Short mmCIF file of C-alpha atoms in Angstrom, two decimals:
data_model
loop_
_atom_site.label_atom_id
_atom_site.label_comp_id
_atom_site.label_asym_id
_atom_site.label_seq_id
_atom_site.Cartn_x
_atom_site.Cartn_y
_atom_site.Cartn_z
CA UNK A 1 67.90 232.04 -100.25
CA UNK A 2 65.82 230.08 -97.34
CA UNK A 3 62.99 230.79 -99.02
CA UNK A 4 64.38 228.77 -102.22
CA UNK A 5 65.32 226.01 -99.75
CA UNK A 6 68.79 226.53 -100.73
CA UNK A 7 71.84 228.60 -100.57
CA UNK A 8 75.64 228.97 -99.36
CA UNK A 9 76.61 232.06 -97.81
CA UNK A 10 80.25 232.28 -98.00
CA UNK A 11 83.61 234.61 -95.93
CA UNK A 12 86.79 235.67 -96.99
CA UNK A 13 89.41 234.90 -94.32
CA UNK A 14 92.48 234.89 -93.78
CA UNK A 15 95.18 233.17 -91.56
CA UNK A 16 95.75 236.29 -89.71
CA UNK A 17 92.42 234.76 -87.74
CA UNK A 18 95.14 232.79 -86.18
CA UNK A 19 98.07 233.86 -86.17
CA UNK A 20 99.47 237.41 -86.23
CA UNK A 21 98.90 239.42 -89.18
CA UNK A 22 98.93 242.97 -89.99
CA UNK A 23 98.23 243.93 -86.46
CA UNK A 24 95.43 243.46 -84.32
CA UNK A 25 92.59 245.28 -85.89
CA UNK A 26 93.11 242.52 -88.67
CA UNK A 27 92.80 239.65 -87.17
CA UNK A 28 90.22 240.94 -84.80
CA UNK A 29 88.51 241.59 -87.91
CA UNK A 30 89.27 238.07 -89.53
CA UNK A 31 88.90 236.09 -86.59
CA UNK A 32 84.91 238.04 -86.13
CA UNK A 33 84.45 236.33 -89.88
CA UNK A 34 85.12 232.80 -88.49
CA UNK A 35 82.81 232.74 -85.41
CA UNK A 36 80.24 234.65 -88.32
CA UNK A 37 80.02 231.76 -90.14
CA UNK A 38 79.92 229.61 -87.40
CA UNK A 39 76.86 231.16 -85.50
CA UNK A 40 75.02 231.36 -88.84
CA UNK A 41 75.16 227.61 -89.61
CA UNK A 42 73.81 227.33 -86.55
CA UNK A 43 71.13 229.89 -87.15
CA UNK A 44 70.58 228.33 -90.82
CA UNK A 45 70.33 225.11 -89.79
CA UNK A 46 68.03 222.84 -91.92
CA UNK A 47 67.23 225.62 -94.00
CA UNK A 48 69.05 224.32 -97.10
CA UNK A 49 71.63 227.08 -96.58
CA UNK A 50 74.56 226.68 -95.55
CA UNK A 51 77.69 229.14 -94.12
CA UNK A 52 81.65 228.70 -94.30
CA UNK A 53 84.82 230.57 -93.83
CA UNK A 54 87.66 230.16 -96.25
CA UNK A 55 90.93 231.12 -95.46
CA UNK A 56 92.65 231.94 -98.73
CA UNK A 57 96.09 231.90 -99.36
CA UNK A 58 98.44 234.84 -100.62
CA UNK A 59 96.67 235.88 -103.90
CA UNK A 60 97.69 237.36 -107.37
CA UNK A 61 96.33 240.75 -107.65
CA UNK A 62 96.89 243.81 -109.90
CA UNK A 63 99.22 245.14 -107.16
CA UNK A 64 100.64 242.38 -106.88
CA UNK A 65 101.67 241.82 -110.53
CA UNK A 66 103.52 245.64 -110.62
CA UNK A 67 105.05 245.01 -107.75
CA UNK A 68 106.55 241.73 -109.89
CA UNK A 69 107.19 244.30 -112.92
CA UNK A 70 108.86 246.54 -110.48
CA UNK A 71 110.70 243.82 -108.49
CA UNK A 72 110.35 240.74 -110.55
CA UNK A 73 113.47 238.66 -108.83
CA UNK A 74 111.50 239.30 -105.00
CA UNK A 75 107.64 238.40 -106.09
CA UNK A 76 109.18 236.33 -109.29
CA UNK A 77 108.39 233.20 -106.70
CA UNK A 78 105.43 234.52 -104.91
CA UNK A 79 103.47 235.01 -107.94
CA UNK A 80 103.88 231.14 -109.12
CA UNK A 81 102.73 229.43 -105.41
CA UNK A 82 99.63 232.81 -105.17
CA UNK A 83 96.19 231.67 -105.94
CA UNK A 84 94.73 233.25 -108.57
CA UNK A 85 91.39 234.97 -107.35
CA UNK A 86 88.94 233.00 -108.98
CA UNK A 87 89.89 229.52 -107.66
CA UNK A 88 87.51 230.29 -103.98
CA UNK A 89 85.12 230.85 -106.28
CA UNK A 90 85.62 227.47 -107.94
CA UNK A 91 86.45 225.86 -104.38
CA UNK A 92 82.68 227.59 -103.11
CA UNK A 93 81.36 226.31 -106.15
CA UNK A 94 82.67 222.72 -105.09
CA UNK A 95 81.06 223.40 -101.77
CA UNK A 96 77.98 224.14 -102.98
CA UNK A 97 77.77 220.91 -104.63
CA UNK A 98 79.01 218.30 -102.73
CA UNK A 99 76.91 215.75 -100.77
CA UNK A 100 78.63 216.82 -97.50
CA UNK A 101 77.78 220.29 -97.87
CA UNK A 102 75.85 219.91 -94.75
CA UNK A 103 79.21 219.30 -92.63
CA UNK A 104 81.01 221.43 -93.94
CA UNK A 105 77.98 224.49 -93.09
CA UNK A 106 79.74 226.83 -90.27
CA UNK A 107 83.94 226.11 -90.09
CA UNK A 108 86.65 228.01 -91.22
CA UNK A 109 88.23 225.44 -94.00
CA UNK A 110 91.54 226.25 -95.77
CA UNK A 111 91.23 227.32 -99.19
CA UNK A 112 93.75 224.76 -100.53
CA UNK A 113 93.42 221.89 -98.32
CA UNK A 114 89.63 221.78 -98.89
CA UNK A 115 90.34 222.28 -102.70
CA UNK A 116 92.48 219.45 -102.52
CA UNK A 117 89.68 217.11 -101.18
CA UNK A 118 87.33 218.70 -103.90
CA UNK A 119 89.33 217.95 -106.55
CA UNK A 120 89.61 221.43 -107.48
CA UNK A 121 92.65 223.43 -108.79
CA UNK A 122 93.68 226.84 -109.37
CA UNK A 123 94.56 226.87 -113.36
CA UNK A 124 95.27 223.24 -113.62
CA UNK A 125 98.03 223.21 -110.03
CA UNK A 126 97.41 222.77 -106.36
CA UNK A 127 97.89 225.30 -104.09
CA UNK A 128 100.07 225.06 -101.26
CA UNK A 129 98.31 225.08 -97.36
CA UNK A 130 99.80 227.05 -95.70
CA UNK A 131 98.68 225.31 -91.97
CA UNK A 132 102.39 224.74 -90.13
CA UNK A 133 103.91 227.67 -90.80
CA UNK A 134 100.23 229.76 -90.10
CA UNK A 135 98.20 227.89 -87.71
CA UNK A 136 95.11 225.70 -88.17
CA UNK A 137 91.41 227.39 -88.53
CA UNK A 138 89.54 226.90 -85.12
CA UNK A 139 87.79 222.91 -84.44
CA UNK A 140 84.44 223.38 -84.57
CA UNK A 141 82.56 223.32 -81.60
CA UNK A 142 80.37 220.03 -80.66
CA UNK A 143 76.66 220.70 -82.35
CA UNK A 144 74.88 222.09 -78.16
CA UNK A 145 73.53 218.47 -76.96
CA UNK A 146 69.61 218.70 -76.35
CA UNK A 147 69.15 216.43 -72.96
CA UNK A 148 65.66 215.05 -72.89
CA UNK A 149 63.40 216.65 -71.02
CA UNK A 150 60.49 213.71 -70.86
CA UNK A 151 60.23 210.39 -71.47
CA UNK A 152 58.87 211.18 -75.06
CA UNK A 153 60.22 208.48 -77.56
CA UNK A 154 62.25 211.12 -80.10
CA UNK A 155 63.17 213.30 -77.34
CA UNK A 156 64.93 209.95 -75.74
CA UNK A 157 66.21 209.08 -79.84
CA UNK A 158 67.61 212.25 -80.48
CA UNK A 159 69.69 212.54 -76.67
CA UNK A 160 71.08 208.88 -77.57
CA UNK A 161 72.06 210.33 -81.35
CA UNK A 162 73.36 213.62 -79.93
CA UNK A 163 75.74 211.07 -77.66
CA UNK A 164 76.92 208.53 -79.96
CA UNK A 165 76.75 210.05 -83.71
CA UNK A 166 79.57 207.86 -84.88
CA UNK A 167 78.15 204.94 -83.57
CA UNK A 168 76.49 202.54 -86.68
CA UNK A 169 73.10 202.52 -85.56
CA UNK A 170 71.51 199.76 -88.06
CA UNK A 171 73.62 197.09 -90.62
CA UNK A 172 71.10 196.35 -93.43
CA UNK A 173 70.81 195.54 -97.53
CA UNK A 174 71.05 199.02 -97.80
CA UNK A 175 74.55 199.74 -96.11
CA UNK A 176 75.06 200.94 -92.26
CA UNK A 177 73.99 203.98 -90.86
CA UNK A 178 75.10 206.25 -87.61
CA UNK A 179 73.05 206.89 -85.06
CA UNK A 180 73.51 210.55 -86.50
CA UNK A 181 72.54 209.64 -89.98
CA UNK A 182 69.75 207.90 -88.82
CA UNK A 183 68.28 210.77 -86.40
CA UNK A 184 69.02 213.39 -90.32
CA UNK A 185 66.90 211.05 -92.38
CA UNK A 186 64.64 210.99 -89.71
CA UNK A 187 64.29 214.57 -89.44
CA UNK A 188 63.92 215.53 -92.90
CA UNK A 189 61.08 212.89 -93.23
CA UNK A 190 59.52 214.15 -90.27
CA UNK A 191 59.89 218.02 -92.30
CA UNK A 192 58.32 216.21 -95.42
CA UNK A 193 55.26 214.48 -93.93
CA UNK A 194 54.40 218.13 -91.95
CA UNK A 195 54.83 219.93 -94.85
CA UNK A 196 52.31 217.10 -96.99
CA UNK A 197 49.29 217.63 -93.89
CA UNK A 198 50.37 214.85 -91.28
CA UNK A 199 50.55 216.79 -87.73
CA UNK A 200 50.09 216.21 -84.01
CA UNK A 201 47.64 213.31 -83.15
CA UNK A 202 47.26 212.05 -86.70
CA UNK A 203 47.79 207.93 -87.14
CA UNK A 204 50.48 206.75 -89.54
CA UNK A 205 50.36 203.24 -91.06
CA UNK A 206 54.00 201.71 -91.35
CA UNK A 207 53.06 199.15 -94.21
CA UNK A 208 56.42 197.86 -94.63
CA UNK A 209 59.05 194.64 -95.07
CA UNK A 210 61.73 195.00 -92.86
CA UNK A 211 64.77 197.94 -93.27
CA UNK A 212 65.83 200.96 -92.19
CA UNK A 213 63.04 203.35 -94.04
CA UNK A 214 60.60 201.08 -91.30
CA UNK A 215 62.20 202.37 -88.37
CA UNK A 216 63.03 206.04 -90.30
CA UNK A 217 59.47 206.56 -90.64
CA UNK A 218 58.35 205.09 -86.92
CA UNK A 219 60.96 208.14 -85.71
CA UNK A 220 59.66 210.71 -88.05
CA UNK A 221 56.03 210.19 -86.74
CA UNK A 222 57.54 210.63 -83.33
CA UNK A 223 58.97 213.45 -83.90
CA UNK A 224 55.82 215.35 -84.69
CA UNK A 225 53.44 213.64 -82.57
CA UNK A 226 51.94 211.33 -84.87
CA UNK A 227 50.72 208.07 -84.27
CA UNK A 228 52.17 204.65 -86.21
CA UNK A 229 50.83 202.02 -85.85
CA UNK A 230 51.91 198.73 -88.11
CA UNK A 231 50.14 197.02 -89.98
CA UNK A 232 50.72 193.48 -90.96
CA UNK A 233 51.37 193.09 -94.54
CA UNK A 234 50.57 189.63 -95.31
CA UNK A 235 46.46 191.17 -94.91
CA UNK A 236 44.64 191.01 -98.03
CA UNK A 237 42.20 194.46 -99.10
CA UNK A 238 39.19 193.40 -96.33
CA UNK A 239 41.24 193.56 -93.83
CA UNK A 240 43.93 196.33 -94.78
CA UNK A 241 40.45 198.87 -95.46
CA UNK A 242 39.37 197.83 -91.91
CA UNK A 243 42.17 198.31 -90.00
CA UNK A 244 43.17 201.60 -91.93
CA UNK A 245 39.72 202.61 -91.32
CA UNK A 246 39.78 201.59 -87.53
CA UNK A 247 43.26 203.04 -86.69
CA UNK A 248 41.57 206.89 -88.62
CA UNK A 249 44.80 206.49 -90.67
CA UNK A 250 45.62 210.00 -92.38
CA UNK A 251 48.99 208.68 -93.94
CA UNK A 252 50.51 205.00 -94.94
CA UNK A 253 54.26 205.16 -95.54
CA UNK A 254 54.17 201.15 -97.79
CA UNK A 255 56.53 199.23 -99.79
CA UNK A 256 56.25 200.36 -103.59
CA UNK A 257 54.74 196.41 -103.98
CA UNK A 258 51.96 197.36 -101.72
CA UNK A 259 51.16 200.03 -104.69
CA UNK A 260 48.07 198.09 -106.40
CA UNK A 261 46.52 197.02 -102.66
CA UNK A 262 46.40 200.86 -101.65
CA UNK A 263 45.49 201.94 -104.81
CA UNK A 264 42.69 199.74 -104.26
CA UNK A 265 41.81 200.51 -100.34
CA UNK A 266 42.21 203.93 -100.80
CA UNK A 267 39.42 204.72 -103.33
CA UNK A 268 37.05 203.91 -99.89
CA UNK A 269 38.44 205.40 -97.40
CA UNK A 270 38.31 209.78 -97.04
CA UNK A 271 40.57 210.43 -94.46
CA UNK A 272 43.03 208.71 -96.31
CA UNK A 273 44.39 211.16 -97.53
CA UNK A 274 48.41 210.59 -97.97
CA UNK A 275 50.31 207.25 -99.47
CA UNK A 276 54.16 207.44 -99.83
CA UNK A 277 56.15 204.78 -101.51
CA UNK A 278 59.14 203.52 -100.53
CA UNK A 279 60.76 202.11 -104.10
CA UNK A 280 62.16 199.14 -103.88
CA UNK A 281 62.31 198.19 -107.74
CA UNK A 282 59.63 195.88 -107.83
CA UNK A 283 57.29 197.77 -108.70
CA UNK A 284 57.05 201.37 -109.51
CA UNK A 285 55.71 203.75 -107.72
CA UNK A 286 52.21 206.40 -108.37
CA UNK A 287 52.69 207.98 -104.60
CA UNK A 288 54.39 210.06 -103.57
CA UNK A 289 58.36 208.72 -102.85
CA UNK A 290 60.43 208.55 -99.91
CA UNK A 291 63.21 209.84 -101.67
CA UNK A 292 61.27 212.94 -102.64
CA UNK A 293 60.38 213.35 -98.68
CA UNK A 294 63.94 213.28 -97.06
CA UNK A 295 64.98 216.15 -99.76
CA UNK A 296 63.09 218.28 -97.43
CA UNK A 297 64.21 220.83 -95.57
CA UNK A 298 64.36 220.02 -91.91
CA UNK A 299 61.70 222.07 -89.85
CA UNK A 300 62.68 223.18 -86.47
CA UNK A 301 61.58 220.67 -83.42
CA UNK A 302 58.03 220.41 -83.31
CA UNK A 303 55.46 220.21 -80.09
CA UNK A 304 55.39 216.46 -78.73
CA UNK A 305 54.72 215.30 -75.28
CA UNK A 306 55.44 211.80 -73.41
CA UNK A 307 51.74 211.65 -73.27
CA UNK A 308 51.60 211.54 -77.41
CA UNK A 309 50.74 207.92 -78.62
CA UNK A 310 51.88 205.03 -80.36
CA UNK A 311 49.70 202.98 -81.71
CA UNK A 312 50.35 198.78 -81.42
CA UNK A 313 47.41 196.11 -83.78
CA UNK A 314 47.00 193.06 -82.15
CA UNK A 315 47.80 190.12 -85.51
CA UNK A 316 43.76 189.97 -85.10
CA UNK A 317 43.77 185.58 -84.05
CA UNK A 318 40.78 186.12 -82.08
CA UNK A 319 38.94 187.81 -84.38
CA UNK A 320 39.83 191.63 -86.24
CA UNK A 321 42.63 193.24 -85.16
CA UNK A 322 42.64 195.68 -81.96
CA UNK A 323 44.66 198.83 -81.54
CA UNK A 324 46.51 199.15 -78.08
CA UNK A 325 46.99 202.74 -77.26
CA UNK A 326 50.85 203.12 -75.90
CA UNK A 327 51.46 206.64 -74.21
CA UNK A 328 55.16 207.09 -74.88
CA UNK A 329 56.30 207.77 -71.30
CA UNK A 330 53.95 204.04 -70.47
CA UNK A 331 55.19 202.30 -73.47
CA UNK A 332 59.21 202.82 -72.27
CA UNK A 333 58.66 201.34 -69.16
CA UNK A 334 56.09 198.86 -69.67
CA UNK A 335 57.81 197.77 -72.97
CA UNK A 336 61.18 198.61 -73.07
CA UNK A 337 61.85 198.11 -69.50
CA UNK A 338 63.08 201.85 -69.09
CA UNK A 339 65.55 201.41 -71.42
CA UNK A 340 67.29 199.07 -68.39
CA UNK A 341 67.81 195.84 -69.84
CA UNK A 342 71.99 196.70 -71.12
CA UNK A 343 72.99 199.05 -68.50
CA UNK A 344 74.29 198.07 -65.06
CA UNK A 345 72.24 200.92 -63.72
CA UNK A 346 68.74 199.21 -64.48
CA UNK A 347 66.14 201.46 -66.16
CA UNK A 348 65.72 205.51 -66.51
CA UNK A 349 64.83 207.66 -63.89
CA UNK A 350 64.54 210.89 -64.76
CA UNK A 351 64.66 211.23 -68.76
CA UNK A 352 68.12 212.85 -69.16
CA UNK A 353 69.73 209.22 -67.78
CA UNK A 354 69.19 208.20 -71.51
CA UNK A 355 72.16 209.56 -72.46
CA UNK A 356 74.25 207.62 -69.98
CA UNK A 357 72.09 204.22 -71.10
CA UNK A 358 73.54 204.92 -74.11
CA UNK A 359 77.35 206.04 -73.58
CA UNK A 360 77.10 203.52 -70.18
CA UNK A 361 75.50 200.21 -71.87
CA UNK A 362 76.55 197.42 -73.23
CA UNK A 363 78.36 197.15 -76.27
CA UNK A 364 76.05 194.68 -78.22
CA UNK A 365 74.74 194.33 -81.54
CA UNK A 366 71.08 193.11 -81.74
CA UNK A 367 69.37 191.11 -84.73
CA UNK A 368 65.78 191.12 -84.77
CA UNK A 369 64.54 188.06 -87.12
CA UNK A 370 61.03 188.71 -86.69
CA UNK A 371 59.19 191.56 -88.59
CA UNK A 372 59.23 194.67 -87.77
CA UNK A 373 55.02 194.59 -87.88
CA UNK A 374 55.17 192.57 -85.10
CA UNK A 375 55.23 193.84 -81.57
CA UNK A 376 57.67 191.63 -79.80
CA UNK A 377 60.15 192.82 -82.91
CA UNK A 378 59.16 196.35 -82.56
CA UNK A 379 60.13 196.03 -78.60
CA UNK A 380 63.38 194.20 -79.13
CA UNK A 381 64.00 197.34 -81.59
CA UNK A 382 63.66 200.30 -79.77
CA UNK A 383 65.13 198.68 -76.85
CA UNK A 384 67.88 198.44 -79.07
CA UNK A 385 68.12 202.34 -80.11
CA UNK A 386 67.51 203.86 -77.71
CA UNK A 387 69.98 201.79 -75.47
CA UNK A 388 72.60 203.06 -78.52
CA UNK A 389 72.60 199.58 -79.75
CA UNK A 390 73.32 198.55 -83.07
CA UNK A 391 70.30 196.59 -84.97
CA UNK A 392 70.73 194.11 -87.68
CA UNK A 393 68.15 194.37 -90.05
CA UNK A 394 66.76 192.00 -92.71
CA UNK A 395 63.85 192.16 -95.05
CA UNK A 396 61.90 188.26 -93.90
CA UNK A 397 60.82 188.14 -97.00
CA UNK A 398 60.68 184.80 -96.14
CA UNK A 399 62.06 182.24 -93.40
CA UNK A 400 65.43 180.97 -93.99
CA UNK A 401 66.74 179.51 -91.32
CA UNK A 402 70.11 179.13 -92.79
CA UNK A 403 70.49 182.70 -93.77
CA UNK A 404 69.64 183.79 -90.75
CA UNK A 405 72.54 182.25 -89.29
CA UNK A 406 74.82 183.66 -91.97
CA UNK A 407 73.25 186.98 -91.50
CA UNK A 408 74.63 186.67 -87.46
CA UNK A 409 78.02 185.37 -88.53
CA UNK A 410 78.29 188.16 -91.30
CA UNK A 411 77.40 191.21 -89.07
CA UNK A 412 78.84 189.84 -85.52
CA UNK A 413 75.62 190.03 -84.27
CA UNK A 414 75.17 188.93 -80.59
CA UNK A 415 71.60 188.83 -79.39
CA UNK A 416 69.36 187.08 -81.68
CA UNK A 417 65.33 187.99 -81.03
CA UNK A 418 63.13 185.84 -82.17
CA UNK A 419 59.11 185.02 -82.04
CA UNK A 420 58.46 181.91 -80.06
CA UNK A 421 59.05 177.89 -81.39
CA UNK A 422 57.65 178.92 -85.28
CA UNK A 423 61.48 180.28 -85.52
CA UNK A 424 63.67 178.53 -82.64
CA UNK A 425 62.81 175.12 -84.25
CA UNK A 426 63.88 175.61 -87.43
CA UNK A 427 66.83 177.88 -86.34
CA UNK A 428 67.41 174.91 -84.12
CA UNK A 429 67.58 172.32 -86.99
CA UNK A 430 69.79 174.43 -89.11
CA UNK A 431 71.90 174.09 -86.77
CA UNK A 432 71.81 170.78 -85.90
CA UNK A 433 72.22 169.70 -89.93
CA UNK A 434 75.68 171.67 -90.55
CA UNK A 435 77.38 171.58 -87.68
CA UNK A 436 80.57 173.35 -88.17
CA UNK A 437 79.19 175.46 -90.82
CA UNK A 438 78.90 178.55 -88.22
CA UNK A 439 81.06 180.67 -86.20
CA UNK A 440 78.88 181.67 -83.26
CA UNK A 441 81.50 181.91 -80.67
CA UNK A 442 79.88 185.65 -80.44
CA UNK A 443 76.32 185.10 -80.01
CA UNK A 444 75.41 185.89 -75.94
CA UNK A 445 71.87 185.75 -76.14
CA UNK A 446 69.22 183.93 -77.78
CA UNK A 447 65.65 185.97 -76.71
CA UNK A 448 61.53 185.16 -77.66
CA UNK A 449 59.17 186.83 -76.61
CA UNK A 450 55.18 187.50 -78.18
CA UNK A 451 54.68 183.55 -78.82
CA UNK A 452 55.60 180.20 -76.74
CA UNK A 453 59.24 178.90 -76.50
CA UNK A 454 58.98 175.32 -75.74
CA UNK A 455 61.49 174.25 -72.53
CA UNK A 456 62.32 170.86 -74.97
CA UNK A 457 63.12 173.69 -77.65
CA UNK A 458 65.41 175.94 -75.46
CA UNK A 459 67.65 173.16 -74.08
CA UNK A 460 68.56 172.12 -77.41
CA UNK A 461 69.59 175.32 -78.54
CA UNK A 462 71.35 175.73 -75.16
CA UNK A 463 73.48 172.98 -75.91
CA UNK A 464 74.04 174.17 -79.96
CA UNK A 465 75.23 177.99 -78.68
CA UNK A 466 77.25 177.21 -74.90
CA UNK A 467 78.02 181.08 -75.14
CA UNK A 468 75.08 181.63 -75.40
CA UNK A 469 71.99 182.55 -72.49
CA UNK A 470 68.56 181.22 -73.58
CA UNK A 471 65.80 184.73 -72.31
CA UNK A 472 62.07 184.23 -72.71
CA UNK A 473 60.26 187.30 -72.57
CA UNK A 474 56.36 186.99 -71.30
CA UNK A 475 53.64 189.93 -71.16
CA UNK A 476 50.97 191.30 -73.78
CA UNK A 477 50.50 194.07 -76.31
CA UNK A 478 48.08 195.49 -73.57
CA UNK A 479 50.03 195.08 -70.50
CA UNK A 480 53.76 195.16 -71.96
CA UNK A 481 56.78 192.81 -70.82
CA UNK A 482 55.45 191.60 -66.81
CA UNK A 483 58.66 189.36 -66.60
CA UNK A 484 61.88 188.39 -68.98
CA UNK A 485 62.68 185.25 -66.72
CA UNK A 486 66.22 183.82 -67.34
CA UNK A 487 65.57 180.19 -65.73
CA UNK A 488 67.22 179.01 -69.37
CA UNK A 489 70.17 180.52 -68.57
CA UNK A 490 73.57 179.16 -70.00
CA UNK A 491 74.88 176.03 -68.56
#
């Protein structure tokens, strides 16, 4: 089953695993089966094979049918409510077909209850659960949480996701993703990249609009020790050819709309072995699709080290784009302040401190309005994710100030991140031109980085967002955040 990447292992158990029934040997055997199913999930995790234990109710058997013939008054009611033998088989088939099969793996399930949940009947009838009479199955313990032991961005993120699995990590046009879902999707994608030949140290270009896929792709590259780098989607063919060659790109994950230029550039770059299209329904993709990689069974943990590299390209405003090679540890502290922006204890001192930054930090929702291919935006986004915040992502196909404020209000964003006056001025003008249109009392910060943010514009926005502090980050792609001054705080 592991070889074919799909399978279901099921154990037939009963309420005797919880209550006294038929003597100690019977109970110990049933309890052992339940634990067997639980522990097999641990060993089979990520292989596509799931394991469950099913508590069956009273069964219709040849023996019980003979007993009814002999003593009909005593057994008629029993036979009427008992489960037919094929009932459990139908339940197991439904579990195997369920989109939640991975979440069910390792659990001890009451057959009648999971049947009702999955829409399975026994010859047209629902069967009763005996939970109230005979007890409940053991709750599946939380998976052991592997604490980060180094300042590697994948290790840190995995610790955060394990601490707050149900918290919303991303809100976007595609819906909401919890931290657990984001981590799982990145695990599948990482395994898919690995199976297609991407290895530690290989460069992977991220050539797409804002969306969950951008962060999933970056996290996936981190997980296998690959080197993600940003691609300006406004570049033309020659600029892209230069960028991919300079980065020694082995793979590029791209929006399907960029397929024509990818096909053109790829012909000249022999080292670019793999292109993966994120389907966006605009142009059919010729590359392997992102969704295909998400179907890859999850592999085990990949080798990685806090000296692995994140490659950040400048915009090329002073010549051709230049790549800054950031070791993970250095990037975490120089660019993300060691996850200290949103927690009263400040930056992490040890890798395991990241757990407290996720669980004990400020509960905020951040909206980075700039494209994530811009350094300021990805710094903000990664800093938020490693602090347990919720991110709002917009495709940013064009900058529409009114649409930005619409989304800020709709998603309840507390923090709005921009890049200098080019964004600040139209946002200010939209507020001025539409007094009272938006309820923005929940906005507590508007922050800028990566470009000039004029004092007069700061003052104007402060007057229009009286509940918000105004911050202006200073730094560079090569040095990180040198300062985050607060002179322009709320009045």
